[in-house]
Structure formats: C-alpha cells, structure tokens
XYZ file of N, CA and C in Angstrom:
672
model
N -5.745 15.574 30.265
C -6.695 15.710 29.159
C -6.680 17.134 28.587
N -6.715 18.119 29.484
C -6.696 19.508 29.027
C -5.399 19.819 28.293
N -4.288 19.259 28.806
C -3.003 19.480 28.149
C -2.993 18.961 26.727
N -3.615 17.807 26.503
C -3.684 17.232 25.156
C -4.477 18.128 24.215
N -5.559 18.702 24.732
C -6.375 19.608 23.919
C -5.587 20.871 23.571
N -4.867 21.399 24.552
C -4.113 22.636 24.327
C -3.009 22.459 23.290
N -2.270 21.339 23.369
C -1.197 21.141 22.387
C -1.780 20.879 21.004
N -2.956 20.236 20.946
C -3.603 20.006 19.652
C -4.059 21.323 19.033
N -4.655 22.182 19.853
C -5.106 23.487 19.363
C -3.915 24.319 18.894
N -2.832 24.276 19.660
C -1.621 25.005 19.268
C -1.096 24.517 17.926
N -1.042 23.200 17.760
C -0.530 22.628 16.510
C -1.374 23.042 15.314
N -2.692 23.100 15.503
C -3.578 23.368 14.366
C -3.621 24.843 13.967
N -2.891 25.694 14.673
C -2.739 27.067 14.186
C -2.106 27.041 12.795
N -1.249 26.039 12.560
C -0.649 25.897 11.235
C -1.687 25.689 10.150
N -2.759 24.955 10.466
C -3.834 24.751 9.499
C -4.676 26.009 9.333
N -4.841 26.748 10.431
C -5.555 28.020 10.346
C -4.821 28.971 9.402
N -3.495 28.998 9.509
C -2.700 29.862 8.633
C -2.790 29.421 7.177
N -2.888 28.112 6.967
C -3.024 27.599 5.595
C -4.339 28.069 4.971
N -5.429 27.971 5.749
C -6.714 28.454 5.252
C -6.712 29.954 5.034
N -6.092 30.665 5.965
C -5.965 32.128 5.868
C -5.248 32.518 4.582
N -4.129 31.850 4.323
C -3.307 32.200 3.161
C -4.040 31.960 1.847
N -4.666 30.800 1.718
C -5.322 30.474 0.449
C -6.467 31.435 0.152
N -7.214 31.812 1.181
C -8.331 32.734 0.977
C -7.842 34.149 0.689
N -6.757 34.554 1.339
C -6.234 35.903 1.123
C -5.738 36.083 -0.305
N -5.046 35.091 -0.823
C -4.556 35.189 -2.197
C -5.710 35.300 -3.181
N -6.795 34.595 -2.904
C -7.958 34.674 -3.789
C -8.488 36.100 -3.875
N -8.410 36.844 -2.757
C -8.889 38.215 -2.767
C -7.858 39.223 -3.243
N -6.577 38.916 -3.017
C -5.514 39.878 -3.336
C -5.082 39.837 -4.793
N -5.342 38.720 -5.474
C -4.783 38.533 -6.811
C -5.249 39.606 -7.794
N -6.462 40.103 -7.645
C -6.952 41.120 -8.586
C -6.166 42.430 -8.452
N -5.744 42.747 -7.239
C -4.958 43.968 -7.029
C -3.509 43.778 -7.477
N -3.003 42.553 -7.323
C -1.654 42.244 -7.807
C -1.617 42.351 -9.325
N -2.658 41.855 -9.985
C -2.741 41.923 -11.450
C -2.674 43.366 -11.936
N -3.360 44.246 -11.233
C -3.363 45.654 -11.641
C -1.980 46.279 -11.519
N -1.328 46.043 -10.380
C -0.033 46.696 -10.149
C 1.035 46.208 -11.110
N 1.077 44.892 -11.347
C 2.126 44.329 -12.197
C 1.672 44.110 -13.639
N 0.450 44.566 -13.960
C -0.088 44.496 -15.327
C 0.013 43.073 -15.888
N -0.677 42.161 -15.219
C -0.587 40.744 -15.578
C -1.722 40.274 -16.480
N -2.565 41.192 -16.939
C -3.688 40.785 -17.788
C -3.221 40.070 -19.050
N -2.059 40.436 -19.537
C -1.523 39.797 -20.746
C -0.558 38.659 -20.413
N -0.441 38.318 -19.118
C 0.468 37.252 -18.691
C -0.271 36.257 -17.794
N -1.189 35.490 -18.369
C -1.982 34.555 -17.561
C -1.145 33.475 -16.879
N 0.005 33.141 -17.469
C 0.867 32.129 -16.848
C 1.390 32.610 -15.501
N 1.832 33.857 -15.446
C 2.333 34.429 -14.193
C 1.207 34.516 -13.172
N 0.043 34.911 -13.646
C -1.109 34.993 -12.746
C -1.421 33.622 -12.146
N -1.364 32.597 -12.989
C -1.602 31.245 -12.497
C -0.546 30.795 -11.508
N 0.706 31.178 -11.779
C 1.795 30.804 -10.876
C 1.640 31.447 -9.502
N 1.071 32.641 -9.452
C 0.858 33.305 -8.168
C 0.059 32.423 -7.220
N -0.957 31.789 -7.757
C -1.791 30.900 -6.956
C -1.131 29.538 -6.790
N -0.482 29.075 -7.852
C 0.046 27.711 -7.857
C 1.345 27.539 -7.084
N 2.120 28.601 -6.895
C 3.435 28.446 -6.269
C 3.350 27.850 -4.874
N 2.356 28.251 -4.102
C 2.220 27.677 -2.765
C 1.865 26.193 -2.845
N 1.058 25.830 -3.843
C 0.712 24.414 -4.029
C 1.924 23.616 -4.482
N 2.746 24.217 -5.328
C 3.968 23.554 -5.783
C 4.898 23.305 -4.600
N 5.087 24.331 -3.771
C 5.935 24.175 -2.594
C 5.400 23.133 -1.639
N 4.089 23.155 -1.410
C 3.478 22.190 -0.496
C 3.602 20.768 -1.025
N 3.363 20.597 -2.326
C 3.443 19.262 -2.926
C 4.854 18.706 -2.855
N 5.830 19.538 -3.160
C 7.228 19.076 -3.155
C 7.676 18.649 -1.765
N 7.337 19.436 -0.739
C 7.820 19.124 0.608
C 7.101 17.923 1.203
N 5.837 17.704 0.823
C 5.115 16.572 1.400
C 5.679 15.235 0.950
N 6.392 15.220 -0.163
C 7.004 13.974 -0.634
C 7.970 13.422 0.409
N 8.708 14.315 1.051
C 9.693 13.849 2.026
C 9.400 14.231 3.460
N 8.250 14.849 3.719
C 7.975 15.335 5.076
C 7.809 14.208 6.085
N 7.303 13.064 5.635
C 7.161 11.936 6.550
C 8.503 11.454 7.063
N 9.450 11.288 6.149
C 10.794 10.866 6.550
C 11.477 11.926 7.408
N 11.271 13.199 7.059
C 11.844 14.277 7.862
C 11.278 14.274 9.278
N 9.970 14.031 9.388
C 9.335 13.998 10.706
C 9.860 12.842 11.544
N 10.142 11.711 10.900
C 10.697 10.567 11.630
C 12.145 10.808 12.039
N 12.855 11.583 11.241
C 14.272 11.838 11.519
C 14.462 12.963 12.534
N 13.841 14.110 12.274
C 14.038 15.285 13.124
C 13.065 15.357 14.296
N 11.898 14.767 14.125
C 10.851 14.896 15.127
C 9.703 15.738 14.604
N 8.553 15.631 15.276
C 7.372 16.375 14.831
C 7.496 17.864 15.187
N 7.925 18.141 16.409
C 8.015 19.524 16.882
C 8.962 20.378 16.040
N 10.177 19.930 15.721
C 11.061 20.770 14.906
C 10.464 21.153 13.555
N 9.728 20.227 12.934
C 9.139 20.551 11.635
C 8.030 21.588 11.767
N 7.282 21.530 12.872
C 6.255 22.548 13.078
C 6.884 23.908 13.375
N 8.026 23.905 14.047
C 8.751 25.161 14.269
C 9.238 25.731 12.935
N 9.801 24.862 12.098
C 10.262 25.297 10.774
C 9.089 25.828 9.952
N 7.949 25.141 10.041
C 6.755 25.590 9.323
C 6.357 26.999 9.753
N 6.355 27.245 11.063
C 5.980 28.577 11.557
C 6.980 29.635 11.104
N 8.263 29.274 11.046
C 9.288 30.213 10.573
C 9.081 30.558 9.101
N 8.727 29.544 8.307
C 8.496 29.781 6.882
C 7.253 30.634 6.658
N 6.207 30.381 7.445
C 5.012 31.227 7.380
C 5.386 32.685 7.656
N 6.155 32.883 8.722
C 6.532 34.246 9.116
C 7.408 34.904 8.057
N 8.418 34.175 7.597
C 9.333 34.724 6.594
C 8.597 35.078 5.309
N 7.725 34.184 4.861
C 6.986 34.455 3.621
C 6.061 35.652 3.782
N 5.456 35.793 4.971
C 4.593 36.942 5.211
C 5.353 38.258 5.141
N 6.559 38.272 5.720
C 7.389 39.479 5.683
C 7.809 39.802 4.250
N 8.207 38.769 3.504
C 8.647 38.985 2.120
C 7.482 39.455 1.253
N 6.290 38.890 1.457
C 5.127 39.332 0.683
C 4.763 40.774 1.019
N 4.949 41.152 2.272
C 4.676 42.530 2.679
C 5.621 43.509 1.990
N 6.836 43.042 1.703
C 7.865 43.896 1.100
C 7.892 43.820 -0.430
N 7.542 42.685 -1.001
C 7.671 42.349 -2.425
C 7.772 43.536 -3.379
N 8.965 43.825 -3.911
C 9.124 44.932 -4.853
C 8.777 44.554 -6.290
N 8.764 43.229 -6.577
C 8.453 42.786 -7.937
C 7.819 41.406 -7.899
N 7.385 40.952 -9.054
C 6.637 39.701 -9.130
C 7.502 38.495 -8.809
N 8.792 38.547 -9.135
C 9.670 37.409 -8.867
C 9.854 37.174 -7.371
N 10.013 38.253 -6.626
C 10.140 38.134 -5.172
C 8.840 37.600 -4.576
N 7.725 38.054 -5.106
C 6.430 37.582 -4.621
C 6.264 36.089 -4.883
N 6.684 35.630 -6.053
C 6.602 34.203 -6.370
C 7.477 33.383 -5.425
N 8.660 33.892 -5.097
C 9.537 33.203 -4.151
C 8.884 33.111 -2.777
N 8.263 34.202 -2.356
C 7.574 34.208 -1.063
C 6.443 33.193 -1.046
N 5.728 33.087 -2.161
C 4.638 32.116 -2.245
C 5.170 30.682 -2.172
N 6.341 30.456 -2.741
C 6.953 29.129 -2.675
C 7.325 28.778 -1.234
N 7.947 29.715 -0.526
C 8.301 29.490 0.879
C 7.055 29.237 1.714
N 6.027 30.003 1.437
C 4.758 29.836 2.127
C 4.198 28.437 1.894
N 4.298 27.959 0.664
C 3.803 26.628 0.340
C 4.552 25.530 1.069
N 5.859 25.702 1.233
C 6.641 24.711 1.980
C 6.179 24.674 3.436
N 5.934 25.854 4.001
C 5.407 25.906 5.363
C 4.052 25.233 5.467
N 3.201 25.457 4.471
C 1.886 24.816 4.439
C 2.029 23.301 4.368
N 2.901 22.827 3.467
C 3.081 21.391 3.296
C 3.531 20.707 4.569
N 4.441 21.340 5.297
C 4.903 20.768 6.563
C 3.766 20.718 7.580
N 3.017 21.802 7.674
C 1.947 21.872 8.670
C 0.852 20.844 8.408
N 0.362 20.794 7.173
C -0.794 19.933 6.901
C -0.451 18.450 6.965
N 0.827 18.091 6.838
C 1.196 16.679 6.945
C 1.595 16.285 8.358
N 2.252 17.181 9.086
C 2.771 16.823 10.408
C 1.728 17.000 11.511
N 0.866 18.001 11.399
C -0.108 18.265 12.458
C -0.993 17.054 12.759
N -1.599 16.384 11.758
C -2.412 15.207 12.084
C -1.617 14.100 12.774
N -0.364 13.912 12.365
C 0.489 12.917 13.019
C 0.710 13.300 14.473
N 1.031 14.557 14.692
C 1.314 15.042 16.043
C 0.099 14.870 16.952
N -1.069 15.237 16.451
C -2.283 15.107 17.260
C -2.561 13.643 17.582
N -2.420 12.773 16.602
C -2.670 11.348 16.818
C -1.745 10.769 17.875
N -0.531 11.296 17.959
C 0.457 10.748 18.885
C 0.440 11.410 20.261
N -0.300 12.487 20.416
C -0.371 13.153 21.721
C -1.753 13.057 22.358
N -2.777 12.772 21.574
C -4.145 12.759 22.097
C -4.482 11.417 22.731
N -5.198 11.410 23.854
C -5.687 10.154 24.426
C -6.711 9.519 23.502
N -6.814 8.204 23.561
C -7.646 7.478 22.597
C -9.105 7.912 22.628
N -9.608 8.302 23.818
C -11.031 8.621 23.925
C -11.417 9.920 23.221
N -10.463 10.807 22.960
C -10.798 12.047 22.239
C -9.929 12.232 20.995
N -9.226 11.192 20.593
C -8.310 11.314 19.453
C -9.056 11.664 18.165
N -10.161 10.994 17.936
C -10.935 11.274 16.727
C -11.465 12.698 16.708
N -11.951 13.153 17.870
C -12.469 14.520 17.971
C -11.380 15.543 17.681
N -10.208 15.353 18.289
C -9.123 16.313 18.100
C -8.592 16.299 16.671
N -8.711 15.169 16.003
C -8.222 15.103 14.622
C -9.149 15.791 13.631
N -10.289 16.277 14.107
C -11.133 17.118 13.246
C -10.693 18.584 13.308
N -9.851 18.919 14.277
C -9.418 20.308 14.445
C -8.677 20.887 13.239
N -7.763 20.123 12.590
C -7.056 20.719 11.449
C -7.989 21.253 10.365
N -8.992 20.466 9.995
C -9.933 20.916 8.966
C -10.763 22.093 9.466
N -11.227 21.988 10.709
C -12.031 23.062 11.293
C -11.252 24.371 11.335
N -10.019 24.310 11.797
C -9.198 25.520 11.897
C -8.857 26.081 10.515
N -8.700 25.198 9.531
C -8.465 25.665 8.170
C -9.618 26.515 7.668
N -10.847 26.067 7.948
C -12.018 26.839 7.527
C -12.162 28.130 8.326
N -11.797 28.083 9.603
C -11.819 29.307 10.409
C -10.852 30.333 9.822
N -9.668 29.862 9.430
C -8.689 30.753 8.813
C -9.214 31.374 7.532
N -9.894 30.576 6.711
C -10.473 31.097 5.473
C -11.533 32.152 5.769
N -12.375 31.866 6.752
C -13.439 32.813 7.105
C -12.861 34.142 7.575
N -11.875 34.083 8.465
C -11.262 35.308 8.978
C -10.595 36.102 7.854
N -9.959 35.384 6.948
C -9.285 36.051 5.838
C -10.280 36.733 4.907
N -11.362 36.040 4.587
C -12.377 36.647 3.722
C -12.957 37.911 4.366
N -13.146 37.861 5.684
C -13.650 39.050 6.386
C -12.662 40.204 6.267
N -11.357 39.884 6.426
C -10.331 40.920 6.325
C -10.294 41.520 4.923
N -10.279 40.666 3.906
C -10.219 41.145 2.520
C -11.464 41.961 2.181
N -12.617 41.491 2.649
C -13.869 42.217 2.404
C -13.807 43.612 3.018
N -13.311 43.689 4.254
C -13.202 44.986 4.914
C -12.226 45.911 4.208
N -11.078 45.362 3.783
C -10.065 46.183 3.124
C -10.491 46.623 1.728
N -11.429 45.897 1.126
C -11.881 46.265 -0.223
C -12.634 47.591 -0.234
N -13.070 48.044 0.942
C -13.795 49.313 1.020
C -12.861 50.509 1.189
N -11.572 50.249 1.376
C -10.624 51.355 1.499
C -10.371 51.978 0.128
N -9.872 53.196 0.132
C -9.648 53.911 -1.130
C -8.658 53.181 -2.025
N -7.574 52.681 -1.428
C -6.550 51.952 -2.179
C -6.237 50.642 -1.460
N -6.979 49.578 -1.749
C -6.714 48.293 -1.096
C -5.264 47.858 -1.306
N -4.586 47.533 -0.228
C -3.163 47.208 -0.265
C -2.978 45.699 -0.223
N -2.622 45.097 -1.365
C -2.470 43.644 -1.403
C -1.270 43.185 -0.579
N -0.243 44.017 -0.473
C 0.922 43.655 0.344
C 0.525 43.504 1.809
N -0.315 44.398 2.268
C -0.785 44.319 3.647
C -1.684 43.101 3.836
N -2.540 42.836 2.844
C -3.408 41.657 2.918
C -2.591 40.384 3.124
N -1.542 40.236 2.309
C -0.721 39.030 2.378
C 0.241 39.069 3.561
N 0.752 40.254 3.877
C 1.746 40.375 4.935
C 1.198 40.191 6.331
N -0.104 40.394 6.501
C -0.725 40.193 7.815
C -0.467 38.778 8.328
N -0.235 37.845 7.413
C 0.060 36.459 7.782
C 1.216 36.371 8.772
N 2.142 37.312 8.717
C 3.321 37.254 9.582
C 2.970 37.427 11.058
N 1.861 38.083 11.364
C 1.495 38.324 12.768
C 1.065 37.035 13.465
N 0.034 36.323 12.966
C -0.316 35.061 13.626
C 0.774 34.006 13.507
N 1.568 34.061 12.445
C 2.639 33.072 12.303
C 3.736 33.296 13.337
N 3.958 34.545 13.738
C 4.921 34.824 14.807
C 4.407 34.269 16.136
N 3.116 34.418 16.374
C 2.505 33.833 17.572
C 2.655 32.314 17.539
N 2.419 31.735 16.375
C 2.563 30.284 16.195
C 3.993 29.845 16.506
N 4.959 30.612 16.030
C 6.366 30.297 16.276
C 6.671 30.300 17.773
N 6.224 31.332 18.471
C 6.479 31.431 19.915
C 5.855 30.253 20.654
N 4.643 29.899 20.296
C 3.953 28.793 20.965
C 4.637 27.459 20.702
N 5.058 27.227 19.463
C 5.707 25.949 19.154
C 7.069 25.831 19.824
N 7.784 26.941 19.940
C 9.121 26.906 20.548
C 9.049 26.748 22.062
N 8.159 27.492 22.703
C 8.185 27.565 24.164
C 7.136 26.703 24.868
N 6.088 26.293 24.173
C 5.016 25.593 24.865
C 4.657 24.228 24.282
N 5.099 23.926 23.090
C 4.712 22.661 22.470
C 5.772 21.586 22.711
N 5.395 20.467 23.333
C 6.354 19.388 23.567
C 6.513 18.508 22.332
N 7.552 17.714 22.337
C 7.733 16.737 21.269
C 6.719 15.604 21.437
N 6.419 14.925 20.358
C 5.517 13.778 20.406
C 6.113 12.682 21.289
N 5.375 12.221 22.305
C 5.910 11.155 23.159
C 6.162 9.863 22.393
N 5.339 9.574 21.400
C 5.563 8.359 20.614
C 6.895 8.438 19.867
N 7.205 9.607 19.312
C 8.484 9.765 18.618
C 9.636 9.606 19.594
N 9.498 10.162 20.792
C 10.548 10.045 21.807
C 10.776 8.595 22.200
N 9.696 7.844 22.362
C 9.823 6.420 22.685
C 10.521 5.688 21.552
N 10.163 6.023 20.315
C 10.795 5.386 19.162
C 12.287 5.642 19.094
N 12.729 6.755 19.688
C 14.152 7.093 19.721
C 14.819 6.625 21.011
N 14.072 5.895 21.846
C 14.629 5.379 23.094
C 14.737 6.405 24.201
N 14.093 7.531 24.059
C 14.170 8.609 25.062
C 12.970 8.500 26.001
N 12.976 7.428 26.792
C 11.818 7.070 27.608
C 11.521 8.100 28.699
N 12.543 8.598 29.360
C 12.317 9.566 30.438
C 11.669 10.842 29.911
N 12.140 11.307 28.754
C 11.539 12.499 28.158
C 10.092 12.246 27.770
N 9.835 11.057 27.209
C 8.466 10.710 26.816
C 7.545 10.673 28.031
N 8.061 10.145 29.138
C 7.257 10.071 30.363
C 6.909 11.464 30.871
N 7.879 12.374 30.852
C 7.635 13.741 31.315
C 6.605 14.454 30.439
N 6.706 14.234 29.130
C 5.735 14.848 28.219
C 4.339 14.317 28.493
N 4.230 13.003 28.664
C 2.925 12.402 28.934
C 2.341 12.909 30.245
N 3.176 13.013 31.264
C 2.699 13.526 32.549
C 2.181 14.954 32.408
N 2.836 15.731 31.583
C 2.428 17.116 31.388
C 1.105 17.220 30.632
N 0.998 16.513 29.516
C -0.208 16.670 28.691
C -1.394 15.867 29.222
N -1.124 14.822 30.025
C -2.222 14.055 30.625
C -2.637 14.624 31.977
N -1.738 15.395 32.607
C -2.063 15.986 33.894
C -2.098 14.988 35.024
N -1.259 13.961 34.961
C -1.201 12.944 36.017
C 0.195 12.355 36.081
N 0.537 11.837 37.247
C 1.872 11.282 37.452
C 2.012 9.885 36.869
N 0.984 9.054 37.075
C 1.059 7.661 36.629
C 0.635 7.565 35.161
N 1.610 7.374 34.294
C 1.323 7.245 32.860
C 1.812 5.902 32.323
N 2.046 4.958 33.228
C 2.569 3.658 32.801
C 1.609 2.945 31.868
N 0.307 3.218 32.034
C -0.674 2.561 31.183
C -0.512 2.907 29.722
N -0.053 4.132 29.449
C 0.120 4.553 28.058
C 1.325 3.884 27.402
N 2.281 3.486 28.208
C 3.427 2.776 27.656
C 3.080 1.320 27.366
N 2.116 0.782 28.120
C 1.783 -0.635 28.001
C 0.607 -0.903 27.080
N -0.136 0.114 26.744
C -1.331 -0.079 25.918
C -1.164 0.594 24.566
N -1.129 -0.168 23.516
C -0.971 0.397 22.170
C -2.220 1.147 21.736
N -3.349 0.891 22.387
C -4.575 1.585 22.023
C -4.597 3.009 22.567
N -3.950 3.217 23.694
C -3.984 4.534 24.311
C -2.787 5.379 23.963
N -1.708 4.737 23.528
C -0.489 5.513 23.255
C 0.039 5.188 21.875
C-alpha cells in the first residue's frame, strides 16, 4: 500500500511542475515584455503564454497511443527530460525566439505528464485508494502554482527581478523528477501484463503492494 502511494506521489511531481510553470510565466511575462520591448507586439506576448499550451495540445493527440506503445514510465521520463531541458533553455534565452522554443518544449513535457500520470496512477493504485490517489494530480498542480507565486512574489522585491531565473528554476525540481522516474519508478503492471511480461508485472506488484502473494490482482479486474 505504501509503495503505491509513493509511486503515485512521484508521478504527480509532473503535475506540480505544470502548475509551477503556468504560474511562473504569469509573473515573469511583465519583465520579459520590458526586456524585449513587446508592448507594440501583442501577438508575441500572447505566444509566450500560448506556446506551452500549443505544445501540450499537440502531444496529447497522440500521447495515448505512445503510452500504449512505449509504456507509461518511458513517457514520464521523457516528460521530465523536456521539463529540465526547457528550464535550462529558458534560463539561457538570449532572444525571444529561443524563449518561444523553450516554451514549446515545456508544453510537450506538460502534455505528456498531465495525460499519462492519471493513467499510471489508475494502473498502479489498489482499488480501495485509487480514487483518493487520483486526486493527487490536481492537488499537486495547485501546490506547484502556490509555490511559484510565492517565489515570484519574493523575487519581485529584488532590485532587478530576473525573469530568466524565475523560469529557469524549473530545471531544479525537474532534475529531481528525472532521477526519481529513472531509478525509482516502476512500469505500470497493467501495461506489462498487456505486453505478456507477466513475471515483470508480478515483481512490480510485489514491490508496490509490499506482499509476496499478488495472485488476486491478476484474477480480479476490480483490483488490478
């Protein structure tokens, strides 16, 4: 039971990063406008916010098929890599075009996370707490927004608020997310069973359920 909670919490870091990112951009955009003189270019200003949504929307069209083909865990790893890469690029961004590209990469990472995480939780959580754990993505998203607003609020009191730092901070928790998904997050047992990898599915279930006998989960569609 504890194992199921831990893997669910790990997975929902992706949702926390999504909330963090959206709130940070809301606070950073005014400083970006000043540096790149976007007051006369409302289209570019709109794209700054919209690029992540464009990336997320585009990837969600095929993310379900990708998750069925590659697995849930690989897509969450890719999502964490995109979060990290976009954070580094936003921290460096020498011009508006590079920043827009970083926002697009960030959006793809968001799209993968918000679509795959609920699937992953549903397929790893025991039936008695599945509904509870599936509230974590939304909860963590709001936690991310809250933390980001606190950060932006604090940085607004500095002499020269640095929007690159505001956006680039995303790379730190995303690196933690990457490490956790690579080294500690197992593949979905349901996906493994669907691919005929029964022994691997059994080992994953034993790990996240904390018990040796997991035959009931293979025989009961309500629990597995």
